[in-house]
XYZ file of C-alpha atoms in Angstrom:
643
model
C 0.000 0.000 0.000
C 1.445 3.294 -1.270
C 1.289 7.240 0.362
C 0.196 10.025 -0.834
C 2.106 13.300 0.034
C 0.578 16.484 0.652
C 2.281 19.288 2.917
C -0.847 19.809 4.763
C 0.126 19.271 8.919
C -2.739 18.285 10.978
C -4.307 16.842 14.200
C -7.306 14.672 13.821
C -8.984 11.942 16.159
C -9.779 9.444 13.204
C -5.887 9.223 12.556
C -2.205 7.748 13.664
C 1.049 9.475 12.694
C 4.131 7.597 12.581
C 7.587 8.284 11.566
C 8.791 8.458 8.526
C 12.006 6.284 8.058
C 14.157 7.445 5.492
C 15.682 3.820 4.690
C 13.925 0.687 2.070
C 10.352 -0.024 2.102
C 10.317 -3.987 2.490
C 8.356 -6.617 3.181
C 8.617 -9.992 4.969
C 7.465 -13.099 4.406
C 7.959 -15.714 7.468
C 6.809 -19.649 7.186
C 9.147 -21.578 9.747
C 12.526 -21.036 9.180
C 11.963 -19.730 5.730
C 11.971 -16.036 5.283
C 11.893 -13.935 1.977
C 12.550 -9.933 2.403
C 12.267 -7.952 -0.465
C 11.583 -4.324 -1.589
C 8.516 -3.165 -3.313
C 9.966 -3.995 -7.087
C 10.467 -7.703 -6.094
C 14.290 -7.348 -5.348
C 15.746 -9.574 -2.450
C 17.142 -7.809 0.364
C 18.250 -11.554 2.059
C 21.263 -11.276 1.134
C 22.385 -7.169 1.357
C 20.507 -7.668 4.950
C 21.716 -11.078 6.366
C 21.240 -9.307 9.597
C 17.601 -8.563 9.108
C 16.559 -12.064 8.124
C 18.152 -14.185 10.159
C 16.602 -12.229 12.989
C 13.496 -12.798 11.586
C 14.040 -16.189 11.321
C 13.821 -16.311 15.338
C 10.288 -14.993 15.587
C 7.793 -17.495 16.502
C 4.869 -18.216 14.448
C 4.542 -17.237 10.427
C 3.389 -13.905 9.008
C 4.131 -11.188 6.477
C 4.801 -7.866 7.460
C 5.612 -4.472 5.800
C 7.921 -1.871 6.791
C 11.279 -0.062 7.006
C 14.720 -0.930 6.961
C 17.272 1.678 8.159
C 20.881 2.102 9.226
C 21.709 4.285 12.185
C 24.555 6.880 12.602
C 26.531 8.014 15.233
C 23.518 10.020 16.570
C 20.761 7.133 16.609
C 19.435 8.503 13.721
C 18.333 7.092 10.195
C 21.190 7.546 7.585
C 20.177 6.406 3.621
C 24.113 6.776 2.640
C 25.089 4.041 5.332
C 21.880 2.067 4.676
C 22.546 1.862 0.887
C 26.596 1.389 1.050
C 25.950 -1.417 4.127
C 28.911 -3.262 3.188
C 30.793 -0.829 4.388
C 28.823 0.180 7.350
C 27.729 -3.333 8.523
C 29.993 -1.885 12.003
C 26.507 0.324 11.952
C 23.356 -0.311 13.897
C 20.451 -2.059 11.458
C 16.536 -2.230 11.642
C 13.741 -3.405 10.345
C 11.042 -0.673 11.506
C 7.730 -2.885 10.955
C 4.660 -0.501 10.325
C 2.231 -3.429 9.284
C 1.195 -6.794 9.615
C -0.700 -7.973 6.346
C -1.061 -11.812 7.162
C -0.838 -13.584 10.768
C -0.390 -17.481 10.899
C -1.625 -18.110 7.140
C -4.732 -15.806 7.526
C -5.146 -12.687 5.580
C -5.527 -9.385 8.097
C -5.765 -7.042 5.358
C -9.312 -6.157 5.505
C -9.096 -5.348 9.402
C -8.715 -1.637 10.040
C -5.353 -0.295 10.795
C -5.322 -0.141 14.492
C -6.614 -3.663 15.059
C -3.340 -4.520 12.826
C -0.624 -2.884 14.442
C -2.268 -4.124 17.892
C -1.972 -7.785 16.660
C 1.474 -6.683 14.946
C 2.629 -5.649 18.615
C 1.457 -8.784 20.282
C 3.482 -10.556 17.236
C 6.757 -9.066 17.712
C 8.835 -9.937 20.354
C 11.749 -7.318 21.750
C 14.372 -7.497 19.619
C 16.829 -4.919 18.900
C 17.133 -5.776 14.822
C 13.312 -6.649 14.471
C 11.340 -3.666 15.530
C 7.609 -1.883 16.175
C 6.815 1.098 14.754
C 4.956 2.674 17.408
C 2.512 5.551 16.257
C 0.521 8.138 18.228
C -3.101 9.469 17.862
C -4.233 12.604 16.676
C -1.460 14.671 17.456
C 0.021 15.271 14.200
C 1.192 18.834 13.971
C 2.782 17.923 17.727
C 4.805 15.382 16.331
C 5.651 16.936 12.996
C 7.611 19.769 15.019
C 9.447 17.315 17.232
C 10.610 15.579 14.019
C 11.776 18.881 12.404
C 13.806 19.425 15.628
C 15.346 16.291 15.382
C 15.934 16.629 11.439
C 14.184 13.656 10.648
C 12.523 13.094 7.200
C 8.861 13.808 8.160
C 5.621 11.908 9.425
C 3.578 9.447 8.132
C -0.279 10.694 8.562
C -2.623 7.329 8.477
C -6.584 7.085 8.773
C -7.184 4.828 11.846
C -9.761 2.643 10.639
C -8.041 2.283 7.013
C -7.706 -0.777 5.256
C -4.697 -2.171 3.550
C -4.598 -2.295 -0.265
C -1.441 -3.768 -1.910
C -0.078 -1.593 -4.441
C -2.364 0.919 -4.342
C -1.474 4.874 -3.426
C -4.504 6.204 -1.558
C -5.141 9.238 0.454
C -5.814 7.408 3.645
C -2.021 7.212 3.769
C -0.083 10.715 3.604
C 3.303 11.289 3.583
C 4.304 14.893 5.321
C 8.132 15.699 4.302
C 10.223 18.626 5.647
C 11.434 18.632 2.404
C 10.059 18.631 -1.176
C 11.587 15.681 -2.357
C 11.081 13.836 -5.757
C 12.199 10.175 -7.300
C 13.766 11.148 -10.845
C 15.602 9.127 -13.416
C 19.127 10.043 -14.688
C 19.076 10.372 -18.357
C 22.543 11.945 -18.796
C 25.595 14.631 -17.235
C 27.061 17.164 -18.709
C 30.919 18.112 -19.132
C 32.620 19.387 -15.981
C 33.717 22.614 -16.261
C 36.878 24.490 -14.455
C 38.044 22.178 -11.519
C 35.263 19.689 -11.229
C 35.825 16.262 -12.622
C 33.996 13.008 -13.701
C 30.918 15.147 -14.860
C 29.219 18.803 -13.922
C 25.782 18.115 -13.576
C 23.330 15.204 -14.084
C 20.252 15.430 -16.287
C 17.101 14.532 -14.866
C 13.899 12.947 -16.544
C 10.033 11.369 -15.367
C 7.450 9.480 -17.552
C 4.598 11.498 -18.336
C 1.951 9.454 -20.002
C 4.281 7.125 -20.769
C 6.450 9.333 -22.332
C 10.079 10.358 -20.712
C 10.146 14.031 -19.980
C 12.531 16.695 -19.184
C 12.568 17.994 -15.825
C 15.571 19.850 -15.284
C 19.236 19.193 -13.966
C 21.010 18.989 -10.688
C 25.004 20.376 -10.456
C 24.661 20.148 -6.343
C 25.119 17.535 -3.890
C 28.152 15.660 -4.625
C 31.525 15.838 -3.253
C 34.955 14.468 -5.200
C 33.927 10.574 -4.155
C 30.668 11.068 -5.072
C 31.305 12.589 -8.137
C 33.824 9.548 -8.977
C 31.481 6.995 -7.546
C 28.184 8.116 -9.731
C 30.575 8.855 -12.902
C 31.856 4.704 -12.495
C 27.947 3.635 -12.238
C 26.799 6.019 -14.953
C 29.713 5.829 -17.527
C 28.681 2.068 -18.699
C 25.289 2.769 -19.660
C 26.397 6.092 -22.238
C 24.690 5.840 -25.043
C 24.850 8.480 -28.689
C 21.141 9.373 -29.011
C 18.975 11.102 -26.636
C 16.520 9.638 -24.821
C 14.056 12.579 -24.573
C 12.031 13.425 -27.885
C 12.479 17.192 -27.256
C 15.651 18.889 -27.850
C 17.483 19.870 -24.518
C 19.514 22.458 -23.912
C 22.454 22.292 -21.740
C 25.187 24.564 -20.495
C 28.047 22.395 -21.552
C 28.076 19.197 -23.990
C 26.036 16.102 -22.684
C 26.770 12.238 -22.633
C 22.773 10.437 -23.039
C 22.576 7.564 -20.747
C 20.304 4.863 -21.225
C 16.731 5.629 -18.596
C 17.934 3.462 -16.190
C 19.238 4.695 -12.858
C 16.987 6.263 -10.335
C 18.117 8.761 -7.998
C 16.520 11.454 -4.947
C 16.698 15.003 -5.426
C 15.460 17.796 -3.193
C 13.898 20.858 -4.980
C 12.442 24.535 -4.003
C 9.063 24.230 -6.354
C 8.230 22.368 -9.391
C 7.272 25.517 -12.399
C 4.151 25.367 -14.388
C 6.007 23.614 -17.482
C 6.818 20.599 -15.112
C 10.718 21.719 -14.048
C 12.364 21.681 -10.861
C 13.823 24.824 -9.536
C 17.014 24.448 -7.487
C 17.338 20.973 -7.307
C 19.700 18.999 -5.209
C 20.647 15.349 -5.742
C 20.224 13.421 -1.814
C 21.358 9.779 -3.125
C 20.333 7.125 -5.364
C 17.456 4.858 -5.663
C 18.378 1.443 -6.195
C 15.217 -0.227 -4.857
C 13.037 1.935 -7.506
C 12.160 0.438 -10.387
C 12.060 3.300 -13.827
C 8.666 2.696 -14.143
C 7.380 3.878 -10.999
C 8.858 7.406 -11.713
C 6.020 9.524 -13.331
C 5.123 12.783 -12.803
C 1.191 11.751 -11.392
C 3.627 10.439 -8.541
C 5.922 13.067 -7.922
C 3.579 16.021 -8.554
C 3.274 18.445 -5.676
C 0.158 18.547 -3.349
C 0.043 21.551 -1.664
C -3.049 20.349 0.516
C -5.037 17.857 1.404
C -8.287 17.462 3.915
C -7.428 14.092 4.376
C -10.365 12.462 2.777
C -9.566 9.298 1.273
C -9.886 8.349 -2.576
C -11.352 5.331 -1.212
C -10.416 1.846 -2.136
C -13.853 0.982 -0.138
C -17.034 2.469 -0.756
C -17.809 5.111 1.962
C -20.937 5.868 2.757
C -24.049 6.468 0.087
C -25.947 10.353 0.208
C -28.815 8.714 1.819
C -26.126 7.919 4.644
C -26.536 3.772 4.926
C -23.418 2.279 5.771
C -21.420 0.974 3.003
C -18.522 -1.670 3.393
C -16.244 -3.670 0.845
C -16.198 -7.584 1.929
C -12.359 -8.148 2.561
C -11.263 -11.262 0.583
C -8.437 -12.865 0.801
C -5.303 -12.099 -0.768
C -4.363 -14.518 -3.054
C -0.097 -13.849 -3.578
C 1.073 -14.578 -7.409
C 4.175 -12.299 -7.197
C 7.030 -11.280 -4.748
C 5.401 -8.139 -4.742
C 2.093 -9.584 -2.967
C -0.552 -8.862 -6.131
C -3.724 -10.167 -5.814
C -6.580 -11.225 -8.082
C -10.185 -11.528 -6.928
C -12.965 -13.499 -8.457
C -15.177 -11.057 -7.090
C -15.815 -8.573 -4.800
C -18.824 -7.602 -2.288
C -20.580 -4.450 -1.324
C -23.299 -3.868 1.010
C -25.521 -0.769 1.793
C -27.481 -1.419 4.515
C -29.318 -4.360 3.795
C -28.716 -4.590 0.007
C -25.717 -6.443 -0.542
C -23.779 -6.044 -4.848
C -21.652 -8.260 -6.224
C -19.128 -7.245 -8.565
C -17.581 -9.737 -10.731
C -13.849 -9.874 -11.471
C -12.963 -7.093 -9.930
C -9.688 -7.363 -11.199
C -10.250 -7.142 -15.096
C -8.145 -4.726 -16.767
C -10.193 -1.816 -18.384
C -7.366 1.047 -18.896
C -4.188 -0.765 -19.461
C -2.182 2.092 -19.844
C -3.339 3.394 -16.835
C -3.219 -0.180 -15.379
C -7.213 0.629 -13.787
C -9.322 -2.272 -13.291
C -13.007 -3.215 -12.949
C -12.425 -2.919 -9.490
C -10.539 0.737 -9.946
C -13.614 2.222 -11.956
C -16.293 0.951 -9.048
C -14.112 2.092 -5.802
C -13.684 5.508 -8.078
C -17.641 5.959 -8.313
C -17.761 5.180 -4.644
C -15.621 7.392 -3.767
C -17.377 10.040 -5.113
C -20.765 9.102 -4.720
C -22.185 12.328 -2.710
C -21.088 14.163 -5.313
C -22.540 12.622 -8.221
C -25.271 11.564 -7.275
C -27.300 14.445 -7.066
C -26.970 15.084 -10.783
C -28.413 11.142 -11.729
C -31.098 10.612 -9.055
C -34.537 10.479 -10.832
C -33.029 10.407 -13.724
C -33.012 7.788 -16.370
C -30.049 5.828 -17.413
C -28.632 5.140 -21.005
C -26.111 2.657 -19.943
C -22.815 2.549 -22.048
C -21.199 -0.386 -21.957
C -17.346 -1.339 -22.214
C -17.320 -4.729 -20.591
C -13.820 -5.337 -21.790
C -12.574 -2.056 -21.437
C -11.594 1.050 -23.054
C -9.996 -0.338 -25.879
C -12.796 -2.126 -27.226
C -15.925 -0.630 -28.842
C -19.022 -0.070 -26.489
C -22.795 -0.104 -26.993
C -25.457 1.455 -25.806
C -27.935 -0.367 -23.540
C -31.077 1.519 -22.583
C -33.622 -1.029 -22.370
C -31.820 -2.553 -19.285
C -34.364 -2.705 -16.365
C -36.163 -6.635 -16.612
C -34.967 -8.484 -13.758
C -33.307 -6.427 -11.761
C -32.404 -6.625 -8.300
C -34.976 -4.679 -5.759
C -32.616 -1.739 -5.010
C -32.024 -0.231 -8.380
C -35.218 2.016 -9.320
C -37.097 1.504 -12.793
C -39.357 4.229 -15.539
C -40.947 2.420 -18.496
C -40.621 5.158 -20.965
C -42.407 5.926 -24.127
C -40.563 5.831 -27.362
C -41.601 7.707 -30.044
C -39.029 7.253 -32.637
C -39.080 3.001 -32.111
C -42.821 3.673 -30.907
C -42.062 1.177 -28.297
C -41.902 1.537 -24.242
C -38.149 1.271 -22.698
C -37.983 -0.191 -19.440
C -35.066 2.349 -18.300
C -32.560 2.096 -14.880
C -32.907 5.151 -12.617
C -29.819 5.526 -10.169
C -31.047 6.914 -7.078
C -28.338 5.167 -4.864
C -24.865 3.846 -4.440
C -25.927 0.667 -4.415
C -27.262 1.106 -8.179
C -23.929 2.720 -8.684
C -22.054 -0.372 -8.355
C -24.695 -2.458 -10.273
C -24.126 -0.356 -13.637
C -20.516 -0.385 -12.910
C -20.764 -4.395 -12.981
C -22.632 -4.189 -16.254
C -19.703 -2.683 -17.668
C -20.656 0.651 -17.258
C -17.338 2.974 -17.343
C -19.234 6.285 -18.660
C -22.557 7.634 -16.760
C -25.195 8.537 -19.400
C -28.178 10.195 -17.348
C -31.248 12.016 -18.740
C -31.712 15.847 -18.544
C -35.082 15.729 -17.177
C -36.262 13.550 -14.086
C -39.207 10.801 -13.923
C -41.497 13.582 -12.222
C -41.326 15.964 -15.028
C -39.857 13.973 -18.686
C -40.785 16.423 -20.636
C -38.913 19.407 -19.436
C -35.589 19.219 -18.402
C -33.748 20.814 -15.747
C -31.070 22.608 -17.957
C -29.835 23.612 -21.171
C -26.684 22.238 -22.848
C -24.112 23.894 -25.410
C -22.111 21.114 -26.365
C -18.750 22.029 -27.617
C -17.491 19.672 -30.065
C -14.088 20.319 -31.727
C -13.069 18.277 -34.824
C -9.279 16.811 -34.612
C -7.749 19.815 -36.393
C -8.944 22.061 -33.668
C -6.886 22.943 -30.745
C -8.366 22.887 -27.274
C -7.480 26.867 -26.858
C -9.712 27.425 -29.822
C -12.343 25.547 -27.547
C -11.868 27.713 -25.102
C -12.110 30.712 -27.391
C -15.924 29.471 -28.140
C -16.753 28.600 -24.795
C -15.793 32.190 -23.504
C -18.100 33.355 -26.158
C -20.609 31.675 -24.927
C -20.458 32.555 -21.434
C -20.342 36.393 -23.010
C -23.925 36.310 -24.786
C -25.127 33.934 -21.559
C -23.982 36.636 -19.418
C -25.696 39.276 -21.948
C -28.839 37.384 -21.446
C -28.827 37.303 -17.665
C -28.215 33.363 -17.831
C -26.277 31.650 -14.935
C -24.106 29.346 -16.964
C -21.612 26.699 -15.666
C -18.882 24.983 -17.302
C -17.346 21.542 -17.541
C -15.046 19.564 -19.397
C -16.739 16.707 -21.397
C -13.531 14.549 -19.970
C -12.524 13.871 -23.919
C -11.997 16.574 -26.493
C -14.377 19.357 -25.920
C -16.484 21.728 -23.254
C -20.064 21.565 -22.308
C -22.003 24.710 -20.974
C -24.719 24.486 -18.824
C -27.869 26.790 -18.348
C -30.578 25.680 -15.005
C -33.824 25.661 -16.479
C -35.730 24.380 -13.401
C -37.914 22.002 -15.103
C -40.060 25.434 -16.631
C -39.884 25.127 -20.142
C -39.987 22.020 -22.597
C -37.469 20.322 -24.499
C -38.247 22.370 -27.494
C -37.730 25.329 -26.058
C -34.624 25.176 -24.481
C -33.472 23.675 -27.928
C -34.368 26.413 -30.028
C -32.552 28.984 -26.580
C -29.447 26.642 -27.205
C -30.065 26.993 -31.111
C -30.184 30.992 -30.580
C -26.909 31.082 -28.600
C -25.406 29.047 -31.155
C -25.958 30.879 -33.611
C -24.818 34.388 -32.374
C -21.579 32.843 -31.151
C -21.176 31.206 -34.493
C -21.741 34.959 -36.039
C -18.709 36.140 -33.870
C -16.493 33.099 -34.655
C -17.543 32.132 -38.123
C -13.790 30.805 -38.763
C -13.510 28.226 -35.937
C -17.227 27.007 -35.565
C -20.178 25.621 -37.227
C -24.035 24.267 -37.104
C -23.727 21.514 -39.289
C -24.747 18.266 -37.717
C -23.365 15.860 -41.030
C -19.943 15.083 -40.665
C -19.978 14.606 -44.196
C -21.126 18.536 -44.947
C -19.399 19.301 -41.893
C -15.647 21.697 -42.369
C -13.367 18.804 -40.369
C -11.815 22.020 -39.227
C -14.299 23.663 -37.357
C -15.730 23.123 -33.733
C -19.481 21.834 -33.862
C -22.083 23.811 -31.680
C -24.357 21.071 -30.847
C -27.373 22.221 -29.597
C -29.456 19.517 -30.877
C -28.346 17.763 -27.381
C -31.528 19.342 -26.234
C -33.690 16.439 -27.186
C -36.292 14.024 -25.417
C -33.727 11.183 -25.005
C -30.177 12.658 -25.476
C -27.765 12.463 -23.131
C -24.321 13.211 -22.309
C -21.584 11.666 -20.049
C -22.588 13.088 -16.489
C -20.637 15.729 -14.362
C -18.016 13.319 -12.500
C -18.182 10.806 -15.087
C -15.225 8.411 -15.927
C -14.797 8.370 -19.753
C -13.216 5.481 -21.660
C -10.386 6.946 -22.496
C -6.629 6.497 -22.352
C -5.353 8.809 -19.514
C -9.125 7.610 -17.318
C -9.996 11.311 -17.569
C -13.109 12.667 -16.225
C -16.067 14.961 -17.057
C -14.580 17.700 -14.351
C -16.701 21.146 -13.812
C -14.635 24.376 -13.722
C -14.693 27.775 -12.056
C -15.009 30.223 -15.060
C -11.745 31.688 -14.430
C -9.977 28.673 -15.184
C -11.266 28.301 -18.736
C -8.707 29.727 -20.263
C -5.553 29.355 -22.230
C -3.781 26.336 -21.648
C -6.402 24.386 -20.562
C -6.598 20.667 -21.109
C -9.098 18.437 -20.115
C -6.226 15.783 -19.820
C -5.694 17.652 -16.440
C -8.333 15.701 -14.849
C -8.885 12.476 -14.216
C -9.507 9.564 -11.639
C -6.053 9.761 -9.702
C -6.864 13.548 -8.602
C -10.582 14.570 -9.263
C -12.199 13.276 -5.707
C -8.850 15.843 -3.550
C -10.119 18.967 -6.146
C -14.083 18.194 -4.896
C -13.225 17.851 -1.354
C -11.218 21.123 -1.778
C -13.807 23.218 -4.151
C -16.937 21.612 -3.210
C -19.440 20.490 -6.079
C -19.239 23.578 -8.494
C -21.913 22.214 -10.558
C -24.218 22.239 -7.646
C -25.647 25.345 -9.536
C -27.281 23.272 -12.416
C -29.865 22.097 -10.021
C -31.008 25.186 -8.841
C -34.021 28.153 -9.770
C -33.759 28.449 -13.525
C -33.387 31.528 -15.966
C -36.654 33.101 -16.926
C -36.452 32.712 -20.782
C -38.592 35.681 -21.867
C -35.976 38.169 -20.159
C -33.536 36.047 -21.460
C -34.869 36.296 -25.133
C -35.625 40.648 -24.301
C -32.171 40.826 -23.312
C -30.050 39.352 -26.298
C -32.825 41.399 -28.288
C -31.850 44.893 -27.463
């Protein structure tokens, strides 16, 4: 289970602080005499640490445990440069700091909450001074952060109380709280020293962005003449003639390119709005980090955080029934402890959903599962699901993920279980009735999930009034030759002649290429009407940006230059991915509303997606809260853009 960090120091009941070792993340497995210790990339510690695991060896009964491994100096303190050159320090105290316990005489402990573990864990150990406890306190978090500044100690480690442990995944209910900004980043090359430096001046730092290796500056600090020699003998091998970075770099002096291999530590003031590191300084080298894990999602900065967990479990469901995840066991197939679950359980109350593999791939590149897209939805199930209650359902289904095509299901309701709500619905254009799903709960959250359900289609009218709908929508569809500023340009446009009319309007990303605009309506006017008032604002702001935009609906008479003003989304029937929708796309981006002032240049809806969406709502509270509320009155609206 990974961290994440945030530089926001707090005290809360609900939560344990521990230290944070600066030494190798490891875990432990124990049966009899036979232990395995390795870090979190699968690499054996047994025999770097002989120390470690033969001590572990001695403890009675079998279990796996997580935690720390750490070298002491002179001052009883943690010290990375003796931990990682042990063979030379082995004269130096060594620990294992254990922080966990994950399984306890063959049975799984994962899904017991985090104090319940480390009091088992406790009982477990026995005094030892190689095998240790990490002991935690409660609450007092901003306490304890100042006593470990004064003793120039890495930081804290800020954990929810009650918090389950998830292998491999980096949640929220874990929080790392440094003294330092600090950052993993990959060595990609060094310059030419310059006047009386040798080996090499400075060393040229990279991160995978979307897969992609990035620049993100270069460090010239930090080393002494060993060090210098020392990095220059592990770096020199892998030299290689091409660059490694698909932009051209500029450097103050000639560069050798290194194969992306090596992963070192820096410390840096800020990270800039392009993505580079001002001031950096290298600490040491990672040798227990794998390449891969080095993205910028990871090493971002998070300024705050109000502690509320991206859950991994479903919390609990606006009509506030208790929700809870059925722990299963884990089932190891790697030295790294994954797991794969047949399925997995969820109950509200007295409703209990199943959810089928759980652990089916859906965004590869992102490496989300089944599982991933239903604990997302739970997670942010207050927020969402005021916009779909009442509201009927067309249910897009990707069943084997993103990369394969969907389909829409509407007619979905026979048989279905007694929790999720029903509307038959008149067609007129198959003049047939459609039995539709309503989602008025969390429960029914999970069930479309299970059907496949990535995307969150919802009407834009509710069963007690079908025929008018609660808003008015400018879709903003841009064709692949238009830029995302020039979407931008049209949106602003749009807000203008809203704002002319005297028309609250609210903004969102669709989560794929374009922006959608919303108008309340309050359930006061039909569809036809608000069609032809999104028709009428179409066509002024395609008047003012005749260039960029158009009305055609054909693709085929369509310009596939020019940004389509949809307005015929104003239908009976049509819908649209949902505010705080996941969309099927690579990058698991999502349908993310905006304050006004942030539509604007340099926008990208790529900014928004599953791994940061639920820390921006706690932050800025539901900004599209507004939709719901007392509509426009259109005949002002209409007098207004008339004079």
């Amino acid at each position: 289970m990974l961290a994440k960090e945030t530089s926001d120091v707090f005290n809360d009941k609900g939560w344990i602080f521990e230290m944070k070792w600066d030494g190798y993340r490891a875990i432990a497995e124990k049966k009899g005499e036979e232990v395995i210790l390795y870090s979190r990339n699968g690499l054996s510690f047994n025999g770097a640490f002989p120390i470690v695991a033969d001590q572990l060896k001695n403890i009675p009964g079998d279990a796996v445990l997580d935690g720390e491994i750490i070298v002491l100096d002179e001052k009883g303190l943690p010290n990375f440069q003796y931990l990682q050159n042990y063979a030379e320090n082995q004269n130096r105290p060594i620990q294992y700091q254990v922080f966990d316990l994950l399984e306890l005489y063959g049975k799984d402990v994962t899904g017991l909450p985090l104090l319940e573990r480390k009091e088992l864990l406790k009982k477990y150990l026995p005094e030892n001074g190689v095998i240790r406890f990490s002991d935690q306190i409660l609450e007092k978090g901003k306490e304890f952060f100042e006593l470990t500044k004064e003793r120039n100690l890495e930081g804290i480690m800020a954990k929810k109380a009650d918090s389950l442990y998830h292998p491999g995944k980096r949640t929220s209910e874990w929080l790392k709280i440094k003294h330092h900004k600090t950052m993993e980043a990959i060595i990609v090359g060094f310059t030419e020293p310059t006047g009386s430096r040798k080996y090499f001046g400075a060393l040229i730092l990279g991160t995978f962005k979307e897969k992609k290796l990035v620049y993100i500056g270069h460090t010239g600090t930090g080393f002494n003449d060993a060090l210098l020699k020392e990095l220059y003998d592990l770096l020199n091998p892998l030299t290689q003639r091409k660059s490694p970075f698909d932009e051209k770099i500029k450097t103050n002096s000639p560069a050798t390119w290194l194969k992306p291999e090596i992963v070192c530590e820096v410390k840096y003031a800020e990270m800039t709005t392009d993505g580079k590191l001002r001031h950096p300084v290298f600490l040491h080298i990672r040798m227990d980090k794998n390449k891969k894990e080095v993205t910028m999602d990871k090493n971002k900065d998070v300024q705050k955080s109000d502690k509320k967990p991206v859950s991994q479990k479903a919390e609990k469901s606006s009509s506030k029934k208790s929700v809870s995840k059925k722990s299963a066991p884990q089932k190891k197939q790697s030295a790294a402890g994954n797991s794969q679950e047949k399925e997995r359980q969820y109950t509200f109350g007295k409703s209990k959903v199943t959810v089928s593999n759980p652990g089916k791939i859906y965004f590869p590149e992102d490496e989300l599962t089944k599982g991933d897209v239903v604990d997302y939805y739970q997670s942010m199930a207050k927020y969402i699901l005021p916009h779909l209650k009442g509201r009927p359902q067309s249910l897009l289904r990707n069943p084997n993920g993103i990369h394969e095509k969907g389909f829409f299901h509407k007619d979905a309701a026979e048989n279905v279980p007694p929790y999720v709500s029903k509307v038959i619905v008149h067609s007129e254009s198959n003049n047939k009735e459609i039995d539709y799903i309503v989602c008025d709960n969390a429960a029914t959250l999970v069930y479309m999930n299970n059907l496949g359900c990535i995307e969150i289609n919802p009407w834009p009218a509710t069963v007690k009034d079908l025929e008018n709908p609660d808003y008015m929508i400018i879709d903003i569809d841009p064709s692949d030759k238009n830029t995302f500023d020039q979407v931008v340009e049209v949106a602003l446009v749009v807000k203008e002649i809203l704002d002319k009319a005297g028309a609250n309007s609210f903004c969102k990303t669709s989560g794929a290429s374009g922006l959608h605009v919303y108008v309340p309506t309050g359930k006061k006017y039909s569809f036809e009407q608000v069609k032809d008032l999104a028709l009428i604002i179409s066509t002024l702001v395609h008047e003012q940006l005749k260039e960029i935009t158009t009305l055609e609906r054909s693709l085929k008479k369509r310009s596939y230059q020019k940004i389509y003003m949809d307005y015929l989304q104003n239908r009976r029937g049509q819908t649209l991915a949902a505010v705080y929708s996941l969309r099927p796309k690579v990058g698991a981006t999502v349908s993310t509303p905006l304050l006004w002032e942030e539509v604007k240049k340099g926008l990208s809806p790529k900014q928004f997606t599953v791994h940061n969406i639920k820390d921006r709502v706690d932050k800025k509270g539901d900004l599209f809260k507004g939709v719901l509320g007392k509509g426009i009155d259109l005949k002002k609206c209409l007098k207004n853009l008339a004079e």
